[in-house]
Tab-separated table of C-alpha atoms in Angstrom:
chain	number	residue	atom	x	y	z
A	13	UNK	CA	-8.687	52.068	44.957
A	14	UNK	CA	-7.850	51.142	41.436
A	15	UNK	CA	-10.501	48.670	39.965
A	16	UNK	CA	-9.424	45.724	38.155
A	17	UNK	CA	-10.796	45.518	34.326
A	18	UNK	CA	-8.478	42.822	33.576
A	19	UNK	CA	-11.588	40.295	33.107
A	20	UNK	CA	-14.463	41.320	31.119
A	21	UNK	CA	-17.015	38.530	30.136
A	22	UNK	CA	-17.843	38.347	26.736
A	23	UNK	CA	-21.666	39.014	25.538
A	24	UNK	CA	-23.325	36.301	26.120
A	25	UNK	CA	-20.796	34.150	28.080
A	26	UNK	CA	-21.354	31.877	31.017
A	27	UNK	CA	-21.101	33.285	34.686
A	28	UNK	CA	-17.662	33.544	35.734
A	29	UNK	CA	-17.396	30.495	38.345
A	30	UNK	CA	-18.809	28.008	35.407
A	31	UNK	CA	-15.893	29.049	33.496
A	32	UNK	CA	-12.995	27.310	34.966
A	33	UNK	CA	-14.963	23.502	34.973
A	34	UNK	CA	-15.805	24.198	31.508
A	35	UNK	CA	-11.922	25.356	30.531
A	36	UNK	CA	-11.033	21.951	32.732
A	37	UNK	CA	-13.180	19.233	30.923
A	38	UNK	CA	-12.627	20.611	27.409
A	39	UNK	CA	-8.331	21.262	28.187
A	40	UNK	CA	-8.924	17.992	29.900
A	41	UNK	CA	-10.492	15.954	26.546
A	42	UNK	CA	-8.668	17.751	24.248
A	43	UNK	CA	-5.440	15.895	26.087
A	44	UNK	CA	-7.385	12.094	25.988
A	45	UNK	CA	-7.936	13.294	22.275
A	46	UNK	CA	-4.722	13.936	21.311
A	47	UNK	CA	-3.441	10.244	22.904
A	48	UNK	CA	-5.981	8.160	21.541
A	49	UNK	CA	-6.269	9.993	17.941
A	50	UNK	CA	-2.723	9.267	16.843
A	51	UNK	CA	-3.569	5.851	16.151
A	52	UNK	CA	-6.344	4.372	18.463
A	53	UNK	CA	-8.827	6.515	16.420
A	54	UNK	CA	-9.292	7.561	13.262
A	55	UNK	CA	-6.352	10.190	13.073
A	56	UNK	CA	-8.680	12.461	11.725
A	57	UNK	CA	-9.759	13.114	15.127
A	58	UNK	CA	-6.836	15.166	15.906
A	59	UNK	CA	-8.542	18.167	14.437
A	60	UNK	CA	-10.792	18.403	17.166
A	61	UNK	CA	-7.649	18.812	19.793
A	62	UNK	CA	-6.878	22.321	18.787
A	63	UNK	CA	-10.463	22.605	18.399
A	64	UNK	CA	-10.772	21.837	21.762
A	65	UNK	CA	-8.447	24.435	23.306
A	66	UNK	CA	-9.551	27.254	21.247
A	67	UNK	CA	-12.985	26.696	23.504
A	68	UNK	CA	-11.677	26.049	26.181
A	69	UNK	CA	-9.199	29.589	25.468
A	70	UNK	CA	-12.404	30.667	25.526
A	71	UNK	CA	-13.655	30.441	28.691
A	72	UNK	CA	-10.252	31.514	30.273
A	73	UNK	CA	-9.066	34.399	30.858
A	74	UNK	CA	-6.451	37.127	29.771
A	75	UNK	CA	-2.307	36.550	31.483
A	76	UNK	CA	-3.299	32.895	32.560
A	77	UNK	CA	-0.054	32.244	31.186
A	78	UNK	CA	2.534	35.100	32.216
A	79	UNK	CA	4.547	36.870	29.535
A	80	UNK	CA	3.478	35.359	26.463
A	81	UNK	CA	4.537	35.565	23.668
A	82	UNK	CA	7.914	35.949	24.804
A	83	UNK	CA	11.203	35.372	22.045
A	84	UNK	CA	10.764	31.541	21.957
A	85	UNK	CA	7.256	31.529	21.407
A	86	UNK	CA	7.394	33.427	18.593
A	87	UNK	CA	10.250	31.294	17.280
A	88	UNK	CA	7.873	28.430	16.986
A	89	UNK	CA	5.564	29.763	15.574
A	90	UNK	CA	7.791	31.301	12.687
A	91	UNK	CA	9.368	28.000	12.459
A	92	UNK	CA	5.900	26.706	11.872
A	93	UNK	CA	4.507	29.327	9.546
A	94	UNK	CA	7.420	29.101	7.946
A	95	UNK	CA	7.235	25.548	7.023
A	96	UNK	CA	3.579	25.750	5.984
A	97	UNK	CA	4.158	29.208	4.130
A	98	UNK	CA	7.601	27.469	1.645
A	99	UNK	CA	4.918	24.034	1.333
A	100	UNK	CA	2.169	26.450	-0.359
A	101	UNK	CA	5.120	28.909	-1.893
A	102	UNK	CA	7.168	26.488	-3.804
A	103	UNK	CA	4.532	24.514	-4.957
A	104	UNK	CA	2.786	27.714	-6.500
A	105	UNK	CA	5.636	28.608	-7.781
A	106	UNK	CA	6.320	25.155	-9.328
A	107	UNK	CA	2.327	26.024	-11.271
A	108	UNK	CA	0.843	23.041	-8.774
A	109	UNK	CA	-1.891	25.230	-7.561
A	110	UNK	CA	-3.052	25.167	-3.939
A	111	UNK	CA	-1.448	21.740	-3.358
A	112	UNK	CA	0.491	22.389	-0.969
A	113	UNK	CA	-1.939	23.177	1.613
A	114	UNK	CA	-2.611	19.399	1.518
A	115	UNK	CA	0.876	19.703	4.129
A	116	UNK	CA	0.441	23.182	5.179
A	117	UNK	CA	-2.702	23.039	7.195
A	118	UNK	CA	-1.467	20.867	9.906
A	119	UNK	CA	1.071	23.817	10.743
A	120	UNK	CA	-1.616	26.290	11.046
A	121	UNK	CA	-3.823	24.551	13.690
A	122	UNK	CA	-0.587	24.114	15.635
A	123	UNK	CA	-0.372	27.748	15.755
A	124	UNK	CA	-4.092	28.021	16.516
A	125	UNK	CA	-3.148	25.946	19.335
A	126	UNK	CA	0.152	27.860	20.913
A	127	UNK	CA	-2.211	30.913	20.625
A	128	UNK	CA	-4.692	29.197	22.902
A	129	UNK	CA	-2.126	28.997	25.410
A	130	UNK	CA	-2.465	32.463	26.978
A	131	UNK	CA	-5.502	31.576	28.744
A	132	UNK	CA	-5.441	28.216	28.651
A	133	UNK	CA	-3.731	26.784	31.970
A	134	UNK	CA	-3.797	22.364	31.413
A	135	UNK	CA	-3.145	20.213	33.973
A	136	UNK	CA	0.051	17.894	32.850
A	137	UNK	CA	-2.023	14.809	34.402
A	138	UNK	CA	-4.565	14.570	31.570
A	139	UNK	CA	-1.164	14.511	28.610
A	140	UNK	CA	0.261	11.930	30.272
A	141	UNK	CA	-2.899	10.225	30.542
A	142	UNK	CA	-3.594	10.675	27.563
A	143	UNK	CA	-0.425	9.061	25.933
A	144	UNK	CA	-0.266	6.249	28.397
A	145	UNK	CA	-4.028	4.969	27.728
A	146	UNK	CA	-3.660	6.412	23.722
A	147	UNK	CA	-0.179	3.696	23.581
A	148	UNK	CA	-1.927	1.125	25.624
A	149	UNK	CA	-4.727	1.159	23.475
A	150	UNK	CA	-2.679	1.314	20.032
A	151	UNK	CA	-0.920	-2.189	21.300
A	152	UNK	CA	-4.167	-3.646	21.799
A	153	UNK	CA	-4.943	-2.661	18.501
A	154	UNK	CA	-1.642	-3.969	16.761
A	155	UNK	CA	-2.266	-6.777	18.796
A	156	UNK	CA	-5.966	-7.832	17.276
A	157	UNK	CA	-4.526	-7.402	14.061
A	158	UNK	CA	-1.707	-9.636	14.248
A	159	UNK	CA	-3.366	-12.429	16.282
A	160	UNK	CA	-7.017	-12.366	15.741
A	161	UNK	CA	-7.064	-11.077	11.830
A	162	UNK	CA	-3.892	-12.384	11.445
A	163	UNK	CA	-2.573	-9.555	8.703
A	164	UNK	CA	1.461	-10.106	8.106
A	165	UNK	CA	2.340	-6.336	10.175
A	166	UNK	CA	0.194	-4.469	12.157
A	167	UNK	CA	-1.145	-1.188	10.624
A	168	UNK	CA	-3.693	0.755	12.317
A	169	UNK	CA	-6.743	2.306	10.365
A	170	UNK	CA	-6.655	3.011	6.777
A	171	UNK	CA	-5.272	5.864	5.414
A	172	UNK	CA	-2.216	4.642	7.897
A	173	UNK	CA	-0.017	1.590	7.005
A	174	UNK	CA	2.858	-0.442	9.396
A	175	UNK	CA	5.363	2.193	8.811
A	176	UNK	CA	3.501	5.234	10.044
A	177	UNK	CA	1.481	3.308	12.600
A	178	UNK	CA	4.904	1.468	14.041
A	179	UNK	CA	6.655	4.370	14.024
A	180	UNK	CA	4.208	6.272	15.875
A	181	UNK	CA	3.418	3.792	17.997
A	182	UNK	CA	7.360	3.915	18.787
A	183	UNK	CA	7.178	7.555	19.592
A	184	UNK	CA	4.511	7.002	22.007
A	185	UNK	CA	5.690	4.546	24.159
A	186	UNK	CA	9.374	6.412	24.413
A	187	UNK	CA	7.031	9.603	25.536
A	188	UNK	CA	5.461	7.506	28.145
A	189	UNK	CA	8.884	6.666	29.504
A	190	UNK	CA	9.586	10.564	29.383
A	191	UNK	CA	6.947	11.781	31.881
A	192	UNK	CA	8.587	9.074	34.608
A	193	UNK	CA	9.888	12.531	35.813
A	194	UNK	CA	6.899	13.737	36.436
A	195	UNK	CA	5.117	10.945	38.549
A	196	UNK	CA	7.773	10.279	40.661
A	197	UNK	CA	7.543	13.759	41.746
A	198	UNK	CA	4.287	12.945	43.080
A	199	UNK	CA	2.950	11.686	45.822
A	200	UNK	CA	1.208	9.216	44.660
A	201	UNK	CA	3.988	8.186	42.251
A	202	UNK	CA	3.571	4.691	41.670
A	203	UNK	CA	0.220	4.307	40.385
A	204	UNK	CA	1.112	6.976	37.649
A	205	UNK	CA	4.590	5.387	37.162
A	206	UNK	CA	3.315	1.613	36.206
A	207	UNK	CA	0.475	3.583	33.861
A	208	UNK	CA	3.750	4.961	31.967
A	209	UNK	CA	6.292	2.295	31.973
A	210	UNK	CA	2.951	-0.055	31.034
A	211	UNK	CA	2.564	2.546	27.685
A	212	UNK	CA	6.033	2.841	26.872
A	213	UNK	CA	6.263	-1.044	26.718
A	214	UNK	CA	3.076	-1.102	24.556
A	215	UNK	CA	4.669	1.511	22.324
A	216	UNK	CA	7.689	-1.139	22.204
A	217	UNK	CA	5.182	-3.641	21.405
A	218	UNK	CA	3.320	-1.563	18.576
A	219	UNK	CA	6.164	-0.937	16.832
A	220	UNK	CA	7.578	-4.037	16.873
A	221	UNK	CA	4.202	-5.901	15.728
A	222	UNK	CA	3.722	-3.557	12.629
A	223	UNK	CA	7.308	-4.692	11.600
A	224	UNK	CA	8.587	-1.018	11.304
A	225	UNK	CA	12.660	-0.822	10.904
A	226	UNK	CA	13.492	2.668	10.523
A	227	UNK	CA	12.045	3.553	13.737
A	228	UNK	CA	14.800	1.796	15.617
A	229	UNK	CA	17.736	3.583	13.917
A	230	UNK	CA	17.295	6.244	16.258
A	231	UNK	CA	16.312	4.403	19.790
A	232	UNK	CA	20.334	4.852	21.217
A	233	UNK	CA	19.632	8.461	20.602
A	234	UNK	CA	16.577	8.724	22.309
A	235	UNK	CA	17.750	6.155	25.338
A	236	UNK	CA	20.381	8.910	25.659
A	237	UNK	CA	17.835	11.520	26.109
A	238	UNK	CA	15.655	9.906	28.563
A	239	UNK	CA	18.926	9.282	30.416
A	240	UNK	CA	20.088	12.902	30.674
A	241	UNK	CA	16.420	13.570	32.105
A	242	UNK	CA	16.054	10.831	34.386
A	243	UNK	CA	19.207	8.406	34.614
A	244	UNK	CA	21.817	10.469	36.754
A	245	UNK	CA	19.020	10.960	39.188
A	246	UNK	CA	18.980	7.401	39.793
A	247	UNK	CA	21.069	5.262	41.775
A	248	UNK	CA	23.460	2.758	40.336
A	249	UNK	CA	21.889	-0.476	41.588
A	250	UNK	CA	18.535	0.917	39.637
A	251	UNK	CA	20.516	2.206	36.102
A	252	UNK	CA	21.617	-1.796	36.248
A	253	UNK	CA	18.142	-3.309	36.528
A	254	UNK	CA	16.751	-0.623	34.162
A	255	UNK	CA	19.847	-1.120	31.373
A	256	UNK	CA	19.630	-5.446	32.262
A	257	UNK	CA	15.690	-5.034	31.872
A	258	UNK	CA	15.662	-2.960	28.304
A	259	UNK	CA	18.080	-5.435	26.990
A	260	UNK	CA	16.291	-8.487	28.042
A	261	UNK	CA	12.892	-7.097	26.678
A	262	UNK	CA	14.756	-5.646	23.504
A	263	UNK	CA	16.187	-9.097	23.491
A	264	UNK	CA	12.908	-11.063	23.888
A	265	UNK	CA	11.511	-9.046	20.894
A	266	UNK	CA	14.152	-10.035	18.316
A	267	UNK	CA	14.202	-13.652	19.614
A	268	UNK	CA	10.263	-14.092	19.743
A	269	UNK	CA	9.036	-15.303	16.179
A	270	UNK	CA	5.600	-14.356	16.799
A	271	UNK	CA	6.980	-10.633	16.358
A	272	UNK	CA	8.835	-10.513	12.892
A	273	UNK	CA	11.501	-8.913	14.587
A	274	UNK	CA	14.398	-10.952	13.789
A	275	UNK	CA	12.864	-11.841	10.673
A	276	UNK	CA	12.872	-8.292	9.254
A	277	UNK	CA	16.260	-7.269	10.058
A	278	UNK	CA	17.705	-10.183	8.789
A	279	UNK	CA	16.495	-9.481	5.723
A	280	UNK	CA	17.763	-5.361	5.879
A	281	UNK	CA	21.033	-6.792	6.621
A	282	UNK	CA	20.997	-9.532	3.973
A	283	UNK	CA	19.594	-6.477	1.208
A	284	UNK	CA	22.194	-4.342	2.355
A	285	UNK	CA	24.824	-6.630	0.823
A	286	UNK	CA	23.302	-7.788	-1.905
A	287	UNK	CA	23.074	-4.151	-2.903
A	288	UNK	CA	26.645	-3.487	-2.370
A	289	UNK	CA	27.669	-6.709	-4.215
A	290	UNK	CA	25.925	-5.132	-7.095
A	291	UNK	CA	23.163	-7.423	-6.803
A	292	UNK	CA	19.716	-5.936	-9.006
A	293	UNK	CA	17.177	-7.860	-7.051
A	294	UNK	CA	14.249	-4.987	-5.687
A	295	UNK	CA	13.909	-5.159	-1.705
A	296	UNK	CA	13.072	-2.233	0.194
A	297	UNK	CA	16.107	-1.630	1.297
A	298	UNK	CA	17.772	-1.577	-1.959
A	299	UNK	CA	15.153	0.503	-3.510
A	300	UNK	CA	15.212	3.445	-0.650
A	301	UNK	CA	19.414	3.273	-1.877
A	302	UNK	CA	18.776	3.899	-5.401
A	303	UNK	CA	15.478	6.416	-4.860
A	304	UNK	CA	18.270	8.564	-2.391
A	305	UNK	CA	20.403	7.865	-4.932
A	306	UNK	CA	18.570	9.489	-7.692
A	307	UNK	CA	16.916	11.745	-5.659
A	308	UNK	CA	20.390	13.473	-4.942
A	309	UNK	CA	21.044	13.467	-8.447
A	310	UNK	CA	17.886	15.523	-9.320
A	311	UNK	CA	19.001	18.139	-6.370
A	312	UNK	CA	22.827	18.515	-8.251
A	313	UNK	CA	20.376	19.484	-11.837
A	314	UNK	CA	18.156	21.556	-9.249
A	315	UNK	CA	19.401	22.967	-5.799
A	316	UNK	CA	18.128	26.048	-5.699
A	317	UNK	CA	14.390	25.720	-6.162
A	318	UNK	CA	13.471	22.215	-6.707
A	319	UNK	CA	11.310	20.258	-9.183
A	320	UNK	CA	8.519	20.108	-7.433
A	321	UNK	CA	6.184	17.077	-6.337
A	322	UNK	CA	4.987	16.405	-10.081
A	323	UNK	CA	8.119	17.274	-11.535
A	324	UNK	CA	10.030	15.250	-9.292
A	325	UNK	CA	7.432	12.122	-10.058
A	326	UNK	CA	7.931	12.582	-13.537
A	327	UNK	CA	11.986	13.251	-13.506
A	328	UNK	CA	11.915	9.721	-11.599
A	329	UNK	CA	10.268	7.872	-14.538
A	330	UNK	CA	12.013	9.583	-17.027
A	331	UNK	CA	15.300	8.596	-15.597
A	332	UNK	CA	13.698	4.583	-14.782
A	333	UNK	CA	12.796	4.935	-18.589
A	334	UNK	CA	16.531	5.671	-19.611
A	335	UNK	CA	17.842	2.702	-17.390
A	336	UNK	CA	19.549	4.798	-14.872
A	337	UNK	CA	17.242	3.351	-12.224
A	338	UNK	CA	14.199	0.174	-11.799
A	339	UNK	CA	11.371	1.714	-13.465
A	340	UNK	CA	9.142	0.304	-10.888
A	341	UNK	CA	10.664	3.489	-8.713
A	342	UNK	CA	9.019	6.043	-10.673
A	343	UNK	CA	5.613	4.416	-8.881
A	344	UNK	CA	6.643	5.743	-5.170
A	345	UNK	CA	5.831	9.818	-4.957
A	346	UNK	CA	8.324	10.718	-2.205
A	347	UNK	CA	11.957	10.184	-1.454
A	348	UNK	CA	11.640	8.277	1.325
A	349	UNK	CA	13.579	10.807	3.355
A	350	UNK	CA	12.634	13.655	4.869
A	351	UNK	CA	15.463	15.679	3.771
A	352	UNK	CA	15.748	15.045	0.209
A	353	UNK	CA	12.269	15.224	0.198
A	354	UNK	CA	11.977	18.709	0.750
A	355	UNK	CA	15.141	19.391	-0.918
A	356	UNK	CA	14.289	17.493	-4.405
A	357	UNK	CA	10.842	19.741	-4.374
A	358	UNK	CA	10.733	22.840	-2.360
A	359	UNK	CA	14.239	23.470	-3.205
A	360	UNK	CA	16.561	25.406	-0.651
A	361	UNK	CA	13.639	26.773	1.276
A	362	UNK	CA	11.847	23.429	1.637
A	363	UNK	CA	15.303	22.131	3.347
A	364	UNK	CA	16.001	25.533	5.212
A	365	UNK	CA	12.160	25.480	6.836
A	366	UNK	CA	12.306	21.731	7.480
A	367	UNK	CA	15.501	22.464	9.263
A	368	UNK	CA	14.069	25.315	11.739
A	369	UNK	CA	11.207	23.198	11.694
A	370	UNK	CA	13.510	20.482	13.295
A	371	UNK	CA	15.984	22.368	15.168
A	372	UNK	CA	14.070	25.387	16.865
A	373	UNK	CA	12.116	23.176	19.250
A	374	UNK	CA	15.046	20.889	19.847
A	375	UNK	CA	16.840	23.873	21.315
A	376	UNK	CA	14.000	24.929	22.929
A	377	UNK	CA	13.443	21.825	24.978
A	378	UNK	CA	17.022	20.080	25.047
A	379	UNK	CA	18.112	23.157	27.527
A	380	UNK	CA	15.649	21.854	30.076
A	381	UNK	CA	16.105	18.254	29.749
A	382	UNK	CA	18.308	17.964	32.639
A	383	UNK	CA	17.404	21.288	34.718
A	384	UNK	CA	14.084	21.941	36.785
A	385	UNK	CA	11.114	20.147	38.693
A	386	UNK	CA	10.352	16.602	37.711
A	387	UNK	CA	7.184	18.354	35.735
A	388	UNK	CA	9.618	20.857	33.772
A	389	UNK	CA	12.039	17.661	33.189
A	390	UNK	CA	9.677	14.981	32.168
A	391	UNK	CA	7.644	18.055	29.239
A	392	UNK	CA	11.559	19.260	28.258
A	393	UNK	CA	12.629	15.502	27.755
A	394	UNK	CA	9.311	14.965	25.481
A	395	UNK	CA	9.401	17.809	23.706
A	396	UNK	CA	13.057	16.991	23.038
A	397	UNK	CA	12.151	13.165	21.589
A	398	UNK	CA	9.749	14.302	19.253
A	399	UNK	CA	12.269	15.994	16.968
A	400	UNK	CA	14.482	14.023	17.828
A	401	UNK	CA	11.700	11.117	16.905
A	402	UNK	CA	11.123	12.511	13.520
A	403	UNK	CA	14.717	13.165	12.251
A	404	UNK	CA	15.260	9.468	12.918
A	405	UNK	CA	12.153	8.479	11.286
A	406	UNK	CA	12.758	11.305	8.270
A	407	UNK	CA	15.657	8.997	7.661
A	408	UNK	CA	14.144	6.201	6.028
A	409	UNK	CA	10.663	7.381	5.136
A	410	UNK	CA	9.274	10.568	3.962
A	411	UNK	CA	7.029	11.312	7.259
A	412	UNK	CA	6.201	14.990	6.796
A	413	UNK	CA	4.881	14.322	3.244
A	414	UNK	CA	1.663	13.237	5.212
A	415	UNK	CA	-0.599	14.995	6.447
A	416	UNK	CA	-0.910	13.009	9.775
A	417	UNK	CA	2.600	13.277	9.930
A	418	UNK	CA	2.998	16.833	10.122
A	419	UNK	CA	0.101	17.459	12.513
A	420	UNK	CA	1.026	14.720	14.757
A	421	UNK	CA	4.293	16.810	15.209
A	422	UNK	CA	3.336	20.103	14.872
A	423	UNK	CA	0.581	19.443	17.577
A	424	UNK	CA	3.062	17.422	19.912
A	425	UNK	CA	5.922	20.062	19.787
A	426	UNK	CA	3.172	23.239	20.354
A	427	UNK	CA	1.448	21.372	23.263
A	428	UNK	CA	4.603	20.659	25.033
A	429	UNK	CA	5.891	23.512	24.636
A	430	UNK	CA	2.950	25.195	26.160
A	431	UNK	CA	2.758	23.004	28.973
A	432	UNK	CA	6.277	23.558	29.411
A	433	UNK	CA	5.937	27.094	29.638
A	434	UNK	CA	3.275	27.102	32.519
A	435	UNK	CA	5.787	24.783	34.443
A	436	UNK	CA	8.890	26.877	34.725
């Protein structure tokens, strides 16, 4: 008889039917964690998820997860090294020191946490959860703020503001909708259903009460995705009431006053022309045209490797201080755009490495969206939005350039993706 040494306790360690419990509760909190820390809490708090799953790793054990790393896992994590590697590269080689691991170190404890993942076996119940009670509570938060403190757009906790709180708020509520998959695979699928469709409402709400625009660009796209994963399941009488109902309640949000809905896209479409009539009144609007505008016009004097983020700053003012621009421009520190972002500093790497970072988990997930179990649909349709989430938002603001920007991603993609794995 051969004798199995695939488990050896480590010195010290806790007896072997403790373990699982303790890998549970701690898989199990790091999940609540990562829902209620991306804008409930202080986002700070986020550290602790991979945190979290590195002790619970710990009390797992070896091939919990079978074949890993396989080919796609260890495209991820390139694609996230990769990004963190050109933030710290470029901006050394630009003589800004270790500035770039401001941005890089979100990317690293995403790694930390796909490593985890070999003994690390999470029940999907505690992410979706998480993000249902995590959007819930970031309404109820927006809410307080605009009714009770009565601030002009909701915005979260400081260091946040109503474009990064909206926004995420946004991405929330459309992952809530995602993991309808999931509980309606269950037995006891309705309970776990209204929890969802009662977060991704609130994460309609959120975003709507902080006033965020950009966010919305991209909301066809991402009905489109939950569609392929859920829609041509359904039958026709219920893709009418769900199509009437999101137009009613999109509807009711742009007529309501209380929300600032109407209010602030009549005023993006009023900028927009008065921009193109040549109009030099400042709006936000007009000012993200000309800071693309010039932004593109540094990457023509520097494609290949950038400016860098002080150089860029300073190229800005020098070209507000020759009238080519507003001087007021040189102020903002990013382009608001994701793209030119990286492109204006980091050069062709920062644009090449944003684009894997992007892409590879897009094609990772976007083959499963309409394939599997209701599990492995609801975690490939998720994992699909969240790229799909941040391209839209990388439109009109600069989201990677902070630092709760890049680990709310890079921890949303890895975690899926893990999850994902365990369910095919």
């Amino acid at each position: 008889m051969i004798e199995d040494n695939s488990y050896r306790p480590l010195p010290g360690a806790v007896s072997r039917h403790c373990r699982a419990p303790c890998q549970t509760w701690l898989s199990a909190l790091a999940m609540l964690t990562l829902g209620a820390s991306m804008l409930a809490l202080p986002w700070e708090m986020l550290v602790a998820v991979p945190l979290l799953l590195a002790a619970a790793a710990w009390f797992g054990e070896e091939g919990q997860v079978e074949a890993f790393p396989r080919r796609e896992d260890l495209l991820l994590l390139a694609a996230m090294g990769l990004q963190g590697l050109v933030w710290v590269g470029m901006l050394l080689w630009h003589g800004e020191g270790a500035a770039g691991l401001v941005n890089a170190w979100p990317f690293a404890l995403a790694m930390v946490t796909l490593a985890a993942f070999p003994r690390v076996r999470i029940p999907a119940t505690w992410l979706w959860a998480g993000l249902a009670l995590g959007s819930l509570a970031a309404s109820a938060w927006a809410l307080w703020q605009r009714v009770i403190e009565g601030t002009l757009r909701a915005d979260g906790h400081d260091p946040l503001h109503a474009i990064l709180f909206g926004n995420l708020g946004l991405l929330l509520g459309l992952l809530c909708f995602a993991g309808l998959s999931w509980s309606f695979a269950r037995r006891d699928r309705w309970p776990w259903s209204l929890l969802l469709i009662a977060g991704g409402l609130a994460g309609l709400l959120t975003s709507a009460l902080s006033g965020s625009r950009g966010g919305w660009i991209g909301l066809p796209l991402a009905i489109w995705v939950l569609y392929r994963g859920h829609g041509r399941r359904l039958s026709l009488g219920w893709r009418l009431t769900l199509v009437t109902a999101l137009l009613v309640l999109l509807g009711s949000l742009y007529a309501m006053p209380q929300t600032g809905v109407a209010t602030r896209v009549d005023n993006a479409v009023n900028s927009v022309r008065q921009y193109l009539a040549g109009d030099d009144e400042m709006t936000s609007v007009s000012a993200r045209l000309d800071m693309w505008r010039g932004s593109s016009r540094l990457i023509l004097e520097r494609p290949l490797l950038g400016w860098g983020a002080s150089g860029y700053q300073e190229a800005m003012r020098e070209r507000g201080a020759e009238g080519e621009q507003d001087p007021a421009l040189g102020r903002f520190w990013h382009a608001h755009n994701d793209i030119l972002d990286a492109w204006v500093k980091r050069g062709v790497p920062g644009l090449l490495a944003l684009l894997v970072l992007y892409f590879t988990p897009l094609w990772l997930f976007a083959r499963g969206v309409g394939a599997g179990s209701g599990e492995q649909r609801a975690l490939a349709v998720a994992g699909t939005l969240v790229p799909v989430a941040f391209i839209d938002f990388g439109l009109t603001y600069s989201f990677l350039t902070y630092p709760v920007g890049g680990l709310v991603y890079a921890l949303l993609v890895t975690i899926l993706w893990g999850l994902y794995r365990q369910a095919r």
